[in-house]
Coordinates of C-alpha atoms (C1' of nucleotides) in Angstrom, one line a residue:
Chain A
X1 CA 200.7 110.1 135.3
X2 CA 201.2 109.4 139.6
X3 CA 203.9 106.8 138.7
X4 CA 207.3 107.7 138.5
X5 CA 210.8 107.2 140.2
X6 CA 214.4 106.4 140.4
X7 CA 215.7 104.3 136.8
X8 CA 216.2 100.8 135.9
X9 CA 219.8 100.8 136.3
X10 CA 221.6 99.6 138.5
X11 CA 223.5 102.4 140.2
X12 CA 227.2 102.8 139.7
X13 CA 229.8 101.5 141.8
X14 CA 230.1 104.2 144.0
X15 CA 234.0 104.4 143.0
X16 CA 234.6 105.4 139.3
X17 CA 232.6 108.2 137.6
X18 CA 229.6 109.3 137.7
X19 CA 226.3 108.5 135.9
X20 CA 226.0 110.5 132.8
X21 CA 223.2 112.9 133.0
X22 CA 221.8 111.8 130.1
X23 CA 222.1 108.2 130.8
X24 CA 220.0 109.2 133.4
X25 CA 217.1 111.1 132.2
X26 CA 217.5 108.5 129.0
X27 CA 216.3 105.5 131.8
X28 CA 212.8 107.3 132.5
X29 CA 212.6 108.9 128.8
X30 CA 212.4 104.7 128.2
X31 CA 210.4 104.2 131.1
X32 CA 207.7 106.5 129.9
X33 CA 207.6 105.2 126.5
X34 CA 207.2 102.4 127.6
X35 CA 204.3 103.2 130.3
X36 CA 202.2 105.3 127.3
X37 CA 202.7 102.3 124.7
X38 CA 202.3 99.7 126.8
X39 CA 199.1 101.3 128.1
X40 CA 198.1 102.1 124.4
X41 CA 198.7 98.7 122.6
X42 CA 199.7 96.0 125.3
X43 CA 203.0 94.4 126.5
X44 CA 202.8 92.7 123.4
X45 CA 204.3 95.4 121.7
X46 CA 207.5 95.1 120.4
X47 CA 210.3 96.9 122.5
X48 CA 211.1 98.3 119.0
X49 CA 208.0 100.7 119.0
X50 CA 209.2 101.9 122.7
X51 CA 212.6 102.5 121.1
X52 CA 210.7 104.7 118.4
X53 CA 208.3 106.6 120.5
X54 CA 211.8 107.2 123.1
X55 CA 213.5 108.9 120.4
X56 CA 216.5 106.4 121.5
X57 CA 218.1 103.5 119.7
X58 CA 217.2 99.8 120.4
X59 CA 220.6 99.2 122.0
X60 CA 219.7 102.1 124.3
X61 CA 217.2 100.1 125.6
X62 CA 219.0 97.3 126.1
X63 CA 222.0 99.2 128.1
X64 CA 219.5 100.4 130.5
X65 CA 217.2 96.9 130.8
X66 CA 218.8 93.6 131.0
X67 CA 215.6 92.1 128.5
X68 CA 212.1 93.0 128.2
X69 CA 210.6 91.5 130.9
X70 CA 213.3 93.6 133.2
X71 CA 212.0 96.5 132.0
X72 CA 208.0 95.4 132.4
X73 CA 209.0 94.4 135.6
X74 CA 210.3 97.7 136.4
X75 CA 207.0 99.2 135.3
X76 CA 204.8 97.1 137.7
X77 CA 207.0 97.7 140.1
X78 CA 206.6 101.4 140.1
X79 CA 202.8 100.8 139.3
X80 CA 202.2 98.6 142.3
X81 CA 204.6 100.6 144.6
X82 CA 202.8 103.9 144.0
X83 CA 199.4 101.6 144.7
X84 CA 201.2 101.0 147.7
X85 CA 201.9 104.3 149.0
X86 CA 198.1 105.3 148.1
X87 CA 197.0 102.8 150.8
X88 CA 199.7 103.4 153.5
X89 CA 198.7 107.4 153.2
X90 CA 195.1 106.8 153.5
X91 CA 195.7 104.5 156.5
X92 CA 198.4 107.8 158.3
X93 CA 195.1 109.6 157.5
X94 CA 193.3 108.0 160.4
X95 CA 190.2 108.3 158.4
X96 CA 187.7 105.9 157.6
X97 CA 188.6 106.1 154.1
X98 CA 188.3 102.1 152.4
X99 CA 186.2 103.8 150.1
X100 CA 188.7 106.2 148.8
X101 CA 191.5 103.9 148.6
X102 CA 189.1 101.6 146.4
X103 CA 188.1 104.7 144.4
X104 CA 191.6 105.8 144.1
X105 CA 193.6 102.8 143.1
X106 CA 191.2 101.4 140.8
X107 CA 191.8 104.6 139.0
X108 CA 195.3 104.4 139.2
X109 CA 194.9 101.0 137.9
X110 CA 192.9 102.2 134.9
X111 CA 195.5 104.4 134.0
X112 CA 197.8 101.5 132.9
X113 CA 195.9 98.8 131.3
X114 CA 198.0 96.3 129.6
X115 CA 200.4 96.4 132.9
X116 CA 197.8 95.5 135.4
X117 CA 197.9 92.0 134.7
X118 CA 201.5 91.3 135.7
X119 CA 201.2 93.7 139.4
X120 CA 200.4 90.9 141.7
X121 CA 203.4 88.6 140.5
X122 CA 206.6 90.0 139.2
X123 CA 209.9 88.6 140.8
X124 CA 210.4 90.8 143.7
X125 CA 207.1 91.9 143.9
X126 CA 206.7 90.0 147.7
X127 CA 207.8 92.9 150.0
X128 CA 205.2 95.2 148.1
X129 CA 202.5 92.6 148.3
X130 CA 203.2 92.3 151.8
X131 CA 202.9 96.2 152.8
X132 CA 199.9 96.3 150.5
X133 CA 198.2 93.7 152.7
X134 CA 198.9 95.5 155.7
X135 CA 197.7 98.8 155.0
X136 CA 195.0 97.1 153.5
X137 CA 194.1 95.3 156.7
X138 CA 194.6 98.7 158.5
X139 CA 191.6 100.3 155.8
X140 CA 189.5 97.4 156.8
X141 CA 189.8 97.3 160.3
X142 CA 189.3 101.5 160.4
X143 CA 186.4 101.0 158.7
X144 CA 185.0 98.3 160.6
X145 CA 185.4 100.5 163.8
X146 CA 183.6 102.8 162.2
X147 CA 180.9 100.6 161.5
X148 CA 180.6 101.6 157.6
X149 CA 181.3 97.5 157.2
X150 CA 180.4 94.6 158.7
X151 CA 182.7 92.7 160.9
X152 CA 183.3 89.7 159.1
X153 CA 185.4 90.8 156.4
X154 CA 188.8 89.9 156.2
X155 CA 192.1 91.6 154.0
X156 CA 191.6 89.1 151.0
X157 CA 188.0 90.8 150.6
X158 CA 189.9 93.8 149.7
X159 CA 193.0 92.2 147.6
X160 CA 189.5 90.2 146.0
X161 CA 187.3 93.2 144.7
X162 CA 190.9 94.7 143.4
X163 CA 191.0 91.7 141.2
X164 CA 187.7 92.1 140.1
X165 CA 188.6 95.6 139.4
X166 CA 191.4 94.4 137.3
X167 CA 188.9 92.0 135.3
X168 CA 186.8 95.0 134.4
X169 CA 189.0 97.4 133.5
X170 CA 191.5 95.2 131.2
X171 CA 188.5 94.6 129.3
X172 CA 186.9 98.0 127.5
X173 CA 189.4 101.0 127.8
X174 CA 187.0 104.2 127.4
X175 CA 183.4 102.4 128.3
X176 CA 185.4 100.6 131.3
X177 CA 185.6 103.7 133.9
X178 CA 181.8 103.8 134.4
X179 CA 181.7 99.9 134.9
X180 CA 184.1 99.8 137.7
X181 CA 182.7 102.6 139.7
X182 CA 179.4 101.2 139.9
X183 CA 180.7 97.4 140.5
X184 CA 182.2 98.6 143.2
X185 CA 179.1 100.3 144.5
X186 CA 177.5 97.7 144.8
X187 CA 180.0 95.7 146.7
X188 CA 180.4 98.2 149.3
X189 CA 176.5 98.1 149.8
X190 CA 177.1 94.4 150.1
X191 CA 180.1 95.0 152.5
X192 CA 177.5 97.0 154.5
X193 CA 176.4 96.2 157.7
X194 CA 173.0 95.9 157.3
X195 CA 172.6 93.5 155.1
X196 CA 172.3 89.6 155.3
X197 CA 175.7 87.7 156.4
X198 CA 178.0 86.3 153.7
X199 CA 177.8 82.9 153.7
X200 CA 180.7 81.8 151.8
X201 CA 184.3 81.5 153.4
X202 CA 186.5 84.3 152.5
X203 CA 190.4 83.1 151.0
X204 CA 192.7 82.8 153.7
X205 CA 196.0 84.2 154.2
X206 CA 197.8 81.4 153.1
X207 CA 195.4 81.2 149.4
X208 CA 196.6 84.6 148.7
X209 CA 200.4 83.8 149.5
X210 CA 199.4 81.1 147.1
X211 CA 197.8 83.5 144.8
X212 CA 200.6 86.1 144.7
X213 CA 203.4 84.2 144.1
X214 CA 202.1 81.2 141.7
X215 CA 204.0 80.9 138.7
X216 CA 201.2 83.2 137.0
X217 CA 200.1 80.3 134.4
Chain B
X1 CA 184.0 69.5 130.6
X2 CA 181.1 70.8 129.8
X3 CA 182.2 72.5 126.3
X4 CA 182.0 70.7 123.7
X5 CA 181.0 70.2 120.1
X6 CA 181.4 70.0 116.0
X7 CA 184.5 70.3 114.9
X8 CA 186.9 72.9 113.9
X9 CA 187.2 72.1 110.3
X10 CA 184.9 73.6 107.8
X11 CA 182.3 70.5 106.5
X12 CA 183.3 69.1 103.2
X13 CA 181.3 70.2 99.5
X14 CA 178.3 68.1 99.9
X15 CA 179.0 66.0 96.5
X16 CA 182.9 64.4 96.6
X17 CA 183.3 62.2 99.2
X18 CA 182.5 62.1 102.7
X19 CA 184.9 63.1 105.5
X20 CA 186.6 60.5 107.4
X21 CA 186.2 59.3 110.1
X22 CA 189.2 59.5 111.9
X23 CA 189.7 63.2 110.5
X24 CA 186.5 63.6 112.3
X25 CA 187.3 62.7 115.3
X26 CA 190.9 64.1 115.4
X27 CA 189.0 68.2 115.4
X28 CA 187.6 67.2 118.3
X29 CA 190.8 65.4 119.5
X30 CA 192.5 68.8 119.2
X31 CA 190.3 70.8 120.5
X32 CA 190.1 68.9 123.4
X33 CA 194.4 68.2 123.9
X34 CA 194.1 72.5 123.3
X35 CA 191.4 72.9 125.8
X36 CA 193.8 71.0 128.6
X37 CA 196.3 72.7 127.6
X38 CA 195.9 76.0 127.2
X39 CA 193.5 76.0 131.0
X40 CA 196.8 74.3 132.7
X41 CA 199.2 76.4 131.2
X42 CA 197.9 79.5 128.9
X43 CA 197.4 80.4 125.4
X44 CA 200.7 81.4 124.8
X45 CA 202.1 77.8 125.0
X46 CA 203.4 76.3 121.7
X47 CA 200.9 74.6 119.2
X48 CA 203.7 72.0 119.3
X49 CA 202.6 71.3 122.7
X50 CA 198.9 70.9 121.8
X51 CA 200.2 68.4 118.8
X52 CA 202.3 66.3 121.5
X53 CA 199.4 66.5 123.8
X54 CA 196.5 64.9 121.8
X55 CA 199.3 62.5 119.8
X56 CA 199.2 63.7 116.7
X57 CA 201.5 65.3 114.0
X58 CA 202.2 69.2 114.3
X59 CA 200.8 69.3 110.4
X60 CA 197.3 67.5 111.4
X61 CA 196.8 71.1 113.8
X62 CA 197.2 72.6 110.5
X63 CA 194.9 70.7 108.2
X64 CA 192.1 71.6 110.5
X65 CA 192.6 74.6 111.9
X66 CA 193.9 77.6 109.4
X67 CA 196.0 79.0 112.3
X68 CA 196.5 79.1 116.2
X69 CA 194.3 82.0 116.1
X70 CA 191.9 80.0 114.1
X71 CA 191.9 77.1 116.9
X72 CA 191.8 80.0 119.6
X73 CA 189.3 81.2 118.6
X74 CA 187.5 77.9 118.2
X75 CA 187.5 77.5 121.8
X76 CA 186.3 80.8 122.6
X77 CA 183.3 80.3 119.8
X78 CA 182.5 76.8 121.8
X79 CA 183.0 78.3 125.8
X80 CA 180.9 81.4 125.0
X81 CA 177.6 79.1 123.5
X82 CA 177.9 77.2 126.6
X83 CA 177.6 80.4 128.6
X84 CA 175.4 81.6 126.1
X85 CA 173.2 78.2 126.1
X86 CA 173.1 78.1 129.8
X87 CA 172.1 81.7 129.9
X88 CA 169.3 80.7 127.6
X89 CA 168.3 77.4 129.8
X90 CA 167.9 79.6 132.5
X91 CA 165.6 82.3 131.1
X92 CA 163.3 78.8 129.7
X93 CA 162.8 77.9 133.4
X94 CA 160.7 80.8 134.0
X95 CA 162.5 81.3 137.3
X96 CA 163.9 83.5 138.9
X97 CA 167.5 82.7 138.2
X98 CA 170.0 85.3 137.8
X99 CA 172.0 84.1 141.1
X100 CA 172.0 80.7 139.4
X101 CA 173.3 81.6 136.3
X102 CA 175.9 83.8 137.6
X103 CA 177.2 80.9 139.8
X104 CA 176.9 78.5 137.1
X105 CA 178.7 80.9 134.2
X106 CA 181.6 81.6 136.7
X107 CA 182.1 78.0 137.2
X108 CA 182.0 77.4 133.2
X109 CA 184.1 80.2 132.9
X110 CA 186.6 78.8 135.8
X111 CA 187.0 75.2 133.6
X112 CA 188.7 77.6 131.5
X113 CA 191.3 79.9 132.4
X114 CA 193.4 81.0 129.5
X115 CA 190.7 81.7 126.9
X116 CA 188.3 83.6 129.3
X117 CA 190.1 86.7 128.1
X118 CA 189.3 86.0 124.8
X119 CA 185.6 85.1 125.0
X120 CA 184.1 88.9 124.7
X121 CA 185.7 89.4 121.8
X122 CA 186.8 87.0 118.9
X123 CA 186.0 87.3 115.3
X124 CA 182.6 86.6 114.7
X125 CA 181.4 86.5 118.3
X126 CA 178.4 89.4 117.6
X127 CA 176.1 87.3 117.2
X128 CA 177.0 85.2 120.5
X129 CA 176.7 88.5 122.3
X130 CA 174.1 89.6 121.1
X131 CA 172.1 86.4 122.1
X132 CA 174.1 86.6 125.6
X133 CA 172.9 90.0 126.6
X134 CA 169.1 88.8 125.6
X135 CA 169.3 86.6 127.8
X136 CA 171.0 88.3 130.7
X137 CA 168.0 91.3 130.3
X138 CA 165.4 88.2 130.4
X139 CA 167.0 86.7 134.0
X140 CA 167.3 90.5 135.2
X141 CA 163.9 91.4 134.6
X142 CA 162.8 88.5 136.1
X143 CA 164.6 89.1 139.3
X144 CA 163.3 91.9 139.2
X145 CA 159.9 91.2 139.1
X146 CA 160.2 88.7 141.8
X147 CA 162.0 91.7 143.8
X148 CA 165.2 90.2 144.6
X149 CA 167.2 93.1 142.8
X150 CA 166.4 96.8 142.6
X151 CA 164.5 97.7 139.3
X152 CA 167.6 100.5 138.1
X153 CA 169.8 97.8 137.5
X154 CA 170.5 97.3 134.0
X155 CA 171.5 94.3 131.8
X156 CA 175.2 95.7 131.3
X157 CA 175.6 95.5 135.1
X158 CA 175.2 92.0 134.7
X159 CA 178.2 91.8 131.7
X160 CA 180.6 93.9 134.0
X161 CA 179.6 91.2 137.5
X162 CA 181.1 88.8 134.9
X163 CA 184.3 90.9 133.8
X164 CA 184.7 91.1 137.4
X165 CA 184.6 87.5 137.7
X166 CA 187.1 87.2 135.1
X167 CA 189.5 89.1 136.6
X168 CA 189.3 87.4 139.6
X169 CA 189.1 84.0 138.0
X170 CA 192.5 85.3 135.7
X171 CA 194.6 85.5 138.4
X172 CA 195.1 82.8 141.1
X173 CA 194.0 79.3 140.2
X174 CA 193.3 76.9 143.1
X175 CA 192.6 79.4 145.6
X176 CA 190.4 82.1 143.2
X177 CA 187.3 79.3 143.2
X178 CA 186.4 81.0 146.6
X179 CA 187.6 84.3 145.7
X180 CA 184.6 85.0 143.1
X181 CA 181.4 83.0 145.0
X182 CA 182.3 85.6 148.1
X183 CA 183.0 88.5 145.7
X184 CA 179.0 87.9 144.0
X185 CA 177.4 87.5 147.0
X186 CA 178.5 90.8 148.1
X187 CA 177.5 92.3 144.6
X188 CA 174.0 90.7 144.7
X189 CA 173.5 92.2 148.4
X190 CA 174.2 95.5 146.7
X191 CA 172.1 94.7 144.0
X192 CA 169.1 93.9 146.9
X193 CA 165.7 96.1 147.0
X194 CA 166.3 96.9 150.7
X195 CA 170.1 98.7 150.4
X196 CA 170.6 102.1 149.1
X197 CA 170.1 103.2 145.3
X198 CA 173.3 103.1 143.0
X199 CA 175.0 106.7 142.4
X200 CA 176.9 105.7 139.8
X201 CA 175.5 105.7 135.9
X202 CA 175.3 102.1 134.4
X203 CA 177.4 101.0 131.0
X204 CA 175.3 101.8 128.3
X205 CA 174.4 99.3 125.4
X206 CA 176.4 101.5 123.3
X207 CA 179.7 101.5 125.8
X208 CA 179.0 97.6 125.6
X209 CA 179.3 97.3 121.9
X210 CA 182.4 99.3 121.8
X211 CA 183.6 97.1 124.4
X212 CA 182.9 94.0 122.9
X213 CA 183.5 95.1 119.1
X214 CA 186.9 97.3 120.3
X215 CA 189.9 95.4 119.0
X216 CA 190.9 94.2 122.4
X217 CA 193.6 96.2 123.0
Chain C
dC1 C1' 190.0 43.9 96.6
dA2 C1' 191.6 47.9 93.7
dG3 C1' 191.5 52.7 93.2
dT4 C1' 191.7 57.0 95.0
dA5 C1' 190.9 61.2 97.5
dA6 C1' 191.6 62.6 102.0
dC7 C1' 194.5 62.6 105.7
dC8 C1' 198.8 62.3 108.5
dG9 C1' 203.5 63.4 110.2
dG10 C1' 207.3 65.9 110.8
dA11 C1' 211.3 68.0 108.5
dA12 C1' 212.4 72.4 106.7
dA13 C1' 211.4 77.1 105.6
dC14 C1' 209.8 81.2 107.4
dT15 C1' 208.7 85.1 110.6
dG16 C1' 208.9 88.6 113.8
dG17 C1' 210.7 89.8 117.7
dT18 C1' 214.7 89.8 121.0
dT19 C1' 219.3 90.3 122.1
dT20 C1' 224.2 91.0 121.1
dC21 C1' 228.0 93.6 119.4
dC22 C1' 231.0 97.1 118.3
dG23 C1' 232.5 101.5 116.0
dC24 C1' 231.2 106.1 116.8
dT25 C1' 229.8 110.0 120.0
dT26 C1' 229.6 112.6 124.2
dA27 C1' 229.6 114.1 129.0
dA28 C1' 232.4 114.3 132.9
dT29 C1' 237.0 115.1 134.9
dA30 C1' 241.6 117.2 135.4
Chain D
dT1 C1' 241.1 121.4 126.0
dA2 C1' 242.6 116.6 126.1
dT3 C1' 241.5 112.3 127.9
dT4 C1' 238.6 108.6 128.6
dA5 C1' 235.0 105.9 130.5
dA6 C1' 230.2 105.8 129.7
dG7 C1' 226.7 105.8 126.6
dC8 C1' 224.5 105.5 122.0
dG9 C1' 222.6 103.5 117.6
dG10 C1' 221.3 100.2 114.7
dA11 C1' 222.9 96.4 111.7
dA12 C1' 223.3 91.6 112.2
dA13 C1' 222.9 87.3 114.7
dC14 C1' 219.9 84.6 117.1
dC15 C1' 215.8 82.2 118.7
dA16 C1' 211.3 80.3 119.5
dG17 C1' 207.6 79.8 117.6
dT18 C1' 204.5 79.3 113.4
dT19 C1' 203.4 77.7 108.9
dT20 C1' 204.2 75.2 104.6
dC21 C1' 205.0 71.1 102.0
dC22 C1' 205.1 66.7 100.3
dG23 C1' 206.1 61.6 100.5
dG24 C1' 203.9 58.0 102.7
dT25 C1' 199.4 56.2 104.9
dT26 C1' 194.6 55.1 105.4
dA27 C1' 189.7 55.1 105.2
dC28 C1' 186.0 55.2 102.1
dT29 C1' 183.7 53.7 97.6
dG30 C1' 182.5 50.5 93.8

DNA sequence: CAGTAACCGGAAACTGGTTTCCGCTTAATA
DNA sequence: TATTAAGCGGAAACCAGTTTCCGGTTACTG
């Protein structure tokens, strides 16, 4: 598990006492229930099995997460932030490393089905989005330079094959690991420079704002 | 709409009398009001909704279809034989046709967001499947006898290209149209003779039935 | 046209999960 | 150690669907 941070609180007015320790540690104790059963069954899942597998009451829950779609929230928050932070240290790495970051998040990815789905559009989830599409465009432009792809690619190319990615692994847990790798294989070949030109239009800026922020059916 | 047919209702005891008309038409009624539905605003909305839609009584849902599963699945049954059918149409020509099909399944597939997820794997859709990856192994090996894909691809890469598409597809209406042609044309430039070979190990038929048979999540 | 089985509508019962509430417990502070 | 705000658990209220039921209709058949 790479995901992990802070709780779902809000913190405490800084007059007044202190958290509770326990309070505290209680707030990820839910979190990672909820992460493993989640991943294991699907949001579907009743917050009453997270209660269960936390070894806390229901009403624990509920004092640390306004309603269950806070605390999902929370979850792809943490899951899209960490993506996040993958792509922003492979762009500090100067490297041409699209590849890696592909290889890398998609696993990430794959480590939470059930969760993925809801990543690209939570309330909030704009500023993330945003800083993903940056260092995104920073991956693609290194590797342009570097001639490992052709020139014509754009950012949503990236955000694109990571939805694709999404499509494959939400489908088949075990047998799904092998599918993605080689999918994306083959779209980096395509990406390559040698090849013939692409001739369709990639999205534009503005369809992915679109994308990103729809009311997600 | 290009889905379409019987209806949902299992046919009547050959001797008694025969069904009515207007019971007749109404399956197909609701499976259309659930198809419109469901596509504009998910499968999670309210049966009621569906009832309102095709203007008739929440009851009638329920005197032809078991259950919302049962008319779920319904739809999924009726959008994977169209695949399945134009999969088969295909293979008939005698051409070489796997770029067609692709194109043409993702647009079938893009009539109908909100079941897609469902399609792979529904009660009784083995046989479907089944007949599905025939086909898909009939257009490969014809494109790969005519040389426009390398001979190591396998018919499973073909099922995952489509998971991909799903994905994509899943997430951003309007704008995802483009998304997916772009995304395929890159994968069949990796899947060209000239680029070089795939590292990665394809699915297997087995990892394919446990993905297809798996009780989706 | 009469007879009747099939069909329709929608009110009411049911279901399973979410969320609230509050008496009891416990960690922090002095 | 006494005090007390914060936190806990889980029973019960609540809610949004789903599903059942049955009195009233309507299309077939003779």
């Amino acid at each position: 598990m790479t995901v992990n941070e802070s709780g779902g609180s809000p913190a405490p007015a800084s007059r007044s006492r202190r958290r509770r320790r326990d309070a505290e540690e209680n707030s990820t104790r839910i979190l990672d229930a909820a992460r493993q059963v989640f991943a294991a069954q699907g949001v579907a899942t009743s917050i009453e099995v997270v209660a269960e597998h936390s070894g806390l009451g229901l009403g624990t829950i509920y004092r640390h997460f306004a309603n269950k779609e806070a605390l999902v929230n929370e979850l792809a928050r943490q899951l899209l932030e960490a993506a996040v932070d993958l792509a922003e240290r492979h762009v500090a790495s100067g490297e041409d490393a699209l590849r890696q970051y592909l290889w890398d998040v998609a696993e990430l990815l794959g480590s939470q089905p059930g969760i993925i789905r809801t990543i690209w559009n939570f309330p909030g989830s704009e500023t993330l989005t945003a800083r993903s599409r940056t260092a995104q465009a920073g991956l693609l432009r290194r590797a342009q330079e570097a001639g490992s792809v052709r020139g014509d690619l754009v950012p949503e190319d990236v955000a694109v094959a990571l939805f694709a990615v999404t499509g494959i692994l939400d489908i088949g847990r075990a047998a799904a690991a092998s599918g993605w790798q080689r999918h994306l294989e083959a779209v980096l070949i395509g990406w390559g420079t040698s090849g013939p030109g692409l001739r369709h239009a990639p999205l534009t800026a503005a369809d992915m704002d679109d994308i990103i922020s729809g009311s997600g059916i």
